DNA sequence: TTGTAGGCGTTATCAC
DNA sequence: GTGATAACGCCTACAA
């Protein structure tokens, strides 16, 4: 049988309210009985029932985290940071994944509502009108990480990477390496982050007086297969690109795989730059130059923003706003100065 | 204000018990009032309070999942499968990560106990005596995935990959490719899964009448850095290995990176085999031959085993046991038949 | 300093 | 069929 404060009360010959006070370290209990009760509670293996407490307190100290899939390495890092931060503040995390299916999005929101979470964090989703409406009906703070949404709302805030800036920096870097024919392989079209990255890419070209060539911009899908399929479209051009910026690292990885199969040497013949800096970016070969998103920081900020919106004093100095954080370029091996040497010479040279 | 069954009762001019019955679709309510109440509940935006319900029902329909870190791609896949299965059965998941710190392990168990989870799944942890004792005090079913534990206990079951068999298969495969000098780069020493994989490796050698050479077995740490550091130790040997089995994929990836830096061509000069089949195994270059663990199946089994142990009728046909599942070898590019050709010829040949 | 009583939102057991 | 009433485990006025 599970032991409750009543059981302790009986054992200690006091009322259950005294036990409750003693266990919450209230000053309204004599030091003696307090110590005695706390000791007893330990001995009896008492564990407070969070549900009963929440029922009367009106707070669960629980947040819901909604992801598309936790197997996405970017999302996993963000979630890890959310969980760590939640732990620091005495909160726990209910994890739900939607697989981008609206049926599961709906189920997730309903379940989080029934569980009476104090706040919700949504990561990397396209938040449709229906979904957003659902979320807002929860009447708890909502923080969206890298998620596009229709419109602002009083209780919904966001933490986003500066997509435009990131793509701008990355493209500018490639231009600095003398590249003039720079491709862009996108994510899913109509996703706002893809569009923003496109915009940053175009802006960098424009500032360097490089004509934008729509042929150099091909769509992907945010996964490796997108990059893999994109490369042939670029190589078939009369004047193919010498460098490619990819929507994200997985796209870049797929593109590099295609390059290898086509016998194109990266970075000698083609520079490749990704976006995200997933852990694997440094382990692919060649290792991937990429625009790193501050994933841990974003998770931490989102969690603290939720706390702040809930009214937790410990996080009151946190911005309650739509925060935009800047990424930074991490230069690795997949990018290099434009050269005119062929692959063959290079490969031989490397092995002598 | 949040709407409760009392609010609906007032509005519908019935007692709150009738509302409760109507909403749970009890046959003890007339079809008319039932429909009326359900309609009203929808209009008023009613959401049942899971905590209040759990309080009286004695079940939360929630399971706790304890991981070391969700950023481990193997763990992420397992957790995703757990979450999917939980969703299928109407359960939700509380995620906690311990970072292998006993302080956080303790906190996690306490929190899960307070939250009154119906069961717990622990992934890829070394479950120390203290930790296991703590878990068992929860008095709920516990299922360990790939986690070593001291001893059996009535409510604690496990789902494990057959480490010995997996390493045996992988090593046998390399022997079949004519390799005779085969190295093994371990995980953290004293982890039982590492020891079991070692045993499988040794067994395969023994059956092929290949002498076991302790010099060919070097420790790692389960991460890329372990593989990276291990390779030099192997190459410095008088008779270095022509193939290496690694404790896991990350170790293999690190080892391949070291190989590249040392100018060793995989698989021409060195065959590399991993263990796990993390998603990236197929994207590293060369792609990694590895022993795949059935991650989705393991997550699903663990979750269903919990349900079965809880007494959920829908999962009653599930084994309540210490299940061992077999992995299967996935041959990719990082392994090949032993040859005596040098790197130079090969590399040139490839680029012509 | 301690005890009594009420209530949080449910479900369940009785009567009627 | 429906409605009181109690109970789940906890917190918190209010009373003593």
mmCIF file of N, CA and C (backbone and C1' of nucleotides) in Angstrom, chain A residues 14-18 21 28-30 33, chain C residues 1-10:
data_model
loop_
_atom_site.group_PDB
_atom_site.id
_atom_site.type_symbol
_atom_site.label_atom_id
_atom_site.label_comp_id
_atom_site.label_asym_id
_atom_site.label_seq_id
_atom_site.Cartn_x
_atom_site.Cartn_y
_atom_site.Cartn_z
ATOM 1 N N UNK A 14 -0.586 12.803 15.126
ATOM 2 C CA UNK A 14 -0.947 14.203 14.879
ATOM 3 C C UNK A 14 -1.992 14.225 13.766
ATOM 4 N N UNK A 15 -2.464 15.401 13.425
ATOM 5 C CA UNK A 15 -3.433 15.498 12.336
ATOM 6 C C UNK A 15 -2.702 15.534 10.999
ATOM 7 N N UNK A 16 -3.424 15.223 9.951
ATOM 8 C CA UNK A 16 -2.750 15.198 8.654
ATOM 9 C C UNK A 16 -2.309 16.580 8.223
ATOM 10 N N UNK A 17 -2.972 17.613 8.718
ATOM 11 C CA UNK A 17 -2.536 18.968 8.336
ATOM 12 C C UNK A 17 -1.165 19.271 8.920
ATOM 13 N N UNK A 18 -0.949 18.799 10.110
ATOM 14 C CA UNK A 18 0.371 19.009 10.717
ATOM 15 C C UNK A 18 1.445 18.318 9.886
ATOM 16 N N UNK A 21 2.113 20.334 6.857
ATOM 17 C CA UNK A 21 2.950 21.497 7.173
ATOM 18 C C UNK A 21 4.397 21.092 7.403
ATOM 19 N N UNK A 28 5.032 26.945 10.858
ATOM 20 C CA UNK A 28 3.923 26.817 11.805
ATOM 21 C C UNK A 28 3.926 25.480 12.543
ATOM 22 N N UNK A 29 5.072 24.821 12.535
ATOM 23 C CA UNK A 29 5.173 23.555 13.258
ATOM 24 C C UNK A 29 6.387 23.626 14.185
ATOM 25 N N UNK A 30 6.250 23.075 15.327
ATOM 26 C CA UNK A 30 7.379 23.097 16.257
ATOM 27 C C UNK A 30 8.522 22.273 15.683
ATOM 28 N N UNK A 33 8.307 18.336 16.457
ATOM 29 C CA UNK A 33 7.390 17.504 15.680
ATOM 30 C C UNK A 33 7.784 17.492 14.210
ATOM 31 P P DT C 1 5.779 27.889 17.729
ATOM 32 O "O5'" DT C 1 4.989 26.534 17.380
ATOM 33 C "C5'" DT C 1 4.986 25.504 18.317
ATOM 34 C "C4'" DT C 1 3.617 24.936 18.345
ATOM 35 C "C3'" DT C 1 3.319 23.890 17.269
ATOM 36 O "O3'" DT C 1 3.341 22.622 17.881
ATOM 37 C "C1'" DT C 1 1.455 25.315 17.708
ATOM 38 P P DT C 2 3.204 21.330 17.145
ATOM 39 O "O5'" DT C 2 1.654 21.230 16.876
ATOM 40 C "C5'" DT C 2 0.827 20.675 17.869
ATOM 41 C "C4'" DT C 2 -0.615 20.877 17.491
ATOM 42 C "C3'" DT C 2 -1.139 19.957 16.398
ATOM 43 O "O3'" DT C 2 -1.843 18.902 17.007
ATOM 44 C "C1'" DT C 2 -2.069 22.160 16.320
ATOM 45 P P DG C 3 -2.521 17.804 16.064
ATOM 46 O "O5'" DG C 3 -4.000 18.381 15.867
ATOM 47 C "C5'" DG C 3 -4.800 18.599 17.013
ATOM 48 C "C4'" DG C 3 -6.171 19.088 16.591
ATOM 49 C "C3'" DG C 3 -6.888 18.184 15.590
ATOM 50 O "O3'" DG C 3 -8.267 18.131 15.938
ATOM 51 C "C1'" DG C 3 -6.681 20.363 14.684
ATOM 52 P P DT C 4 -9.253 17.135 15.153
ATOM 53 O "O5'" DT C 4 -10.482 18.062 14.754
ATOM 54 C "C5'" DT C 4 -10.468 19.456 15.013
ATOM 55 C "C4'" DT C 4 -11.525 20.133 14.150
ATOM 56 C "C3'" DT C 4 -12.319 19.221 13.227
ATOM 57 O "O3'" DT C 4 -13.629 19.750 13.085
ATOM 58 C "C1'" DT C 4 -11.096 20.750 11.920
ATOM 59 P P DA C 5 -14.720 19.073 12.171
ATOM 60 O "O5'" DA C 5 -14.566 19.981 10.855
ATOM 61 C "C5'" DA C 5 -14.581 21.405 10.972
ATOM 62 C "C4'" DA C 5 -14.688 22.027 9.591
ATOM 63 C "C3'" DA C 5 -15.545 21.246 8.596
ATOM 64 O "O3'" DA C 5 -16.182 22.171 7.747
ATOM 65 C "C1'" DA C 5 -13.355 21.369 7.768
ATOM 66 P P DG C 6 -17.291 21.678 6.711
ATOM 67 O "O5'" DG C 6 -16.663 22.203 5.338
ATOM 68 C "C5'" DG C 6 -16.125 23.529 5.287
ATOM 69 C "C4'" DG C 6 -15.290 23.672 4.031
ATOM 70 C "C3'" DG C 6 -15.910 23.019 2.790
ATOM 71 O "O3'" DG C 6 -15.863 23.954 1.733
ATOM 72 C "C1'" DG C 6 -13.691 22.273 3.066
ATOM 73 P P DG C 7 -16.774 23.697 0.465
ATOM 74 O "O5'" DG C 7 -15.666 23.684 -0.690
ATOM 75 C "C5'" DG C 7 -14.528 24.543 -0.627
ATOM 76 C "C4'" DG C 7 -13.432 23.949 -1.479
ATOM 77 C "C3'" DG C 7 -13.938 23.236 -2.755
ATOM 78 O "O3'" DG C 7 -13.266 23.760 -3.877
ATOM 79 C "C1'" DG C 7 -12.443 21.861 -1.575
ATOM 80 P P DC C 8 -13.936 23.607 -5.309
ATOM 81 O "O5'" DC C 8 -12.713 23.109 -6.196
ATOM 82 C "C5'" DC C 8 -11.478 23.796 -6.227
ATOM 83 C "C4'" DC C 8 -10.414 22.831 -6.685
ATOM 84 C "C3'" DC C 8 -10.907 21.846 -7.736
ATOM 85 O "O3'" DC C 8 -10.640 22.374 -9.039
ATOM 86 C "C1'" DC C 8 -9.581 20.758 -6.026
ATOM 87 P P DG C 9 -11.814 22.478 -10.116
ATOM 88 O "O5'" DG C 9 -11.918 20.974 -10.639
ATOM 89 C "C5'" DG C 9 -10.847 20.435 -11.381
ATOM 90 C "C4'" DG C 9 -11.109 18.975 -11.635
ATOM 91 C "C3'" DG C 9 -12.431 18.683 -12.340
ATOM 92 O "O3'" DG C 9 -12.169 17.773 -13.393
ATOM 93 C "C1'" DG C 9 -12.269 17.422 -10.362
ATOM 94 P P DT C 10 -13.253 17.367 -14.447
ATOM 95 O "O5'" DT C 10 -13.107 15.790 -14.452
ATOM 96 C "C5'" DT C 10 -13.862 15.046 -13.568
ATOM 97 C "C4'" DT C 10 -13.066 13.861 -13.122
ATOM 98 C "C3'" DT C 10 -13.904 12.614 -13.183
ATOM 99 O "O3'" DT C 10 -13.440 11.780 -14.234
ATOM 100 C "C1'" DT C 10 -13.088 13.020 -10.944
#
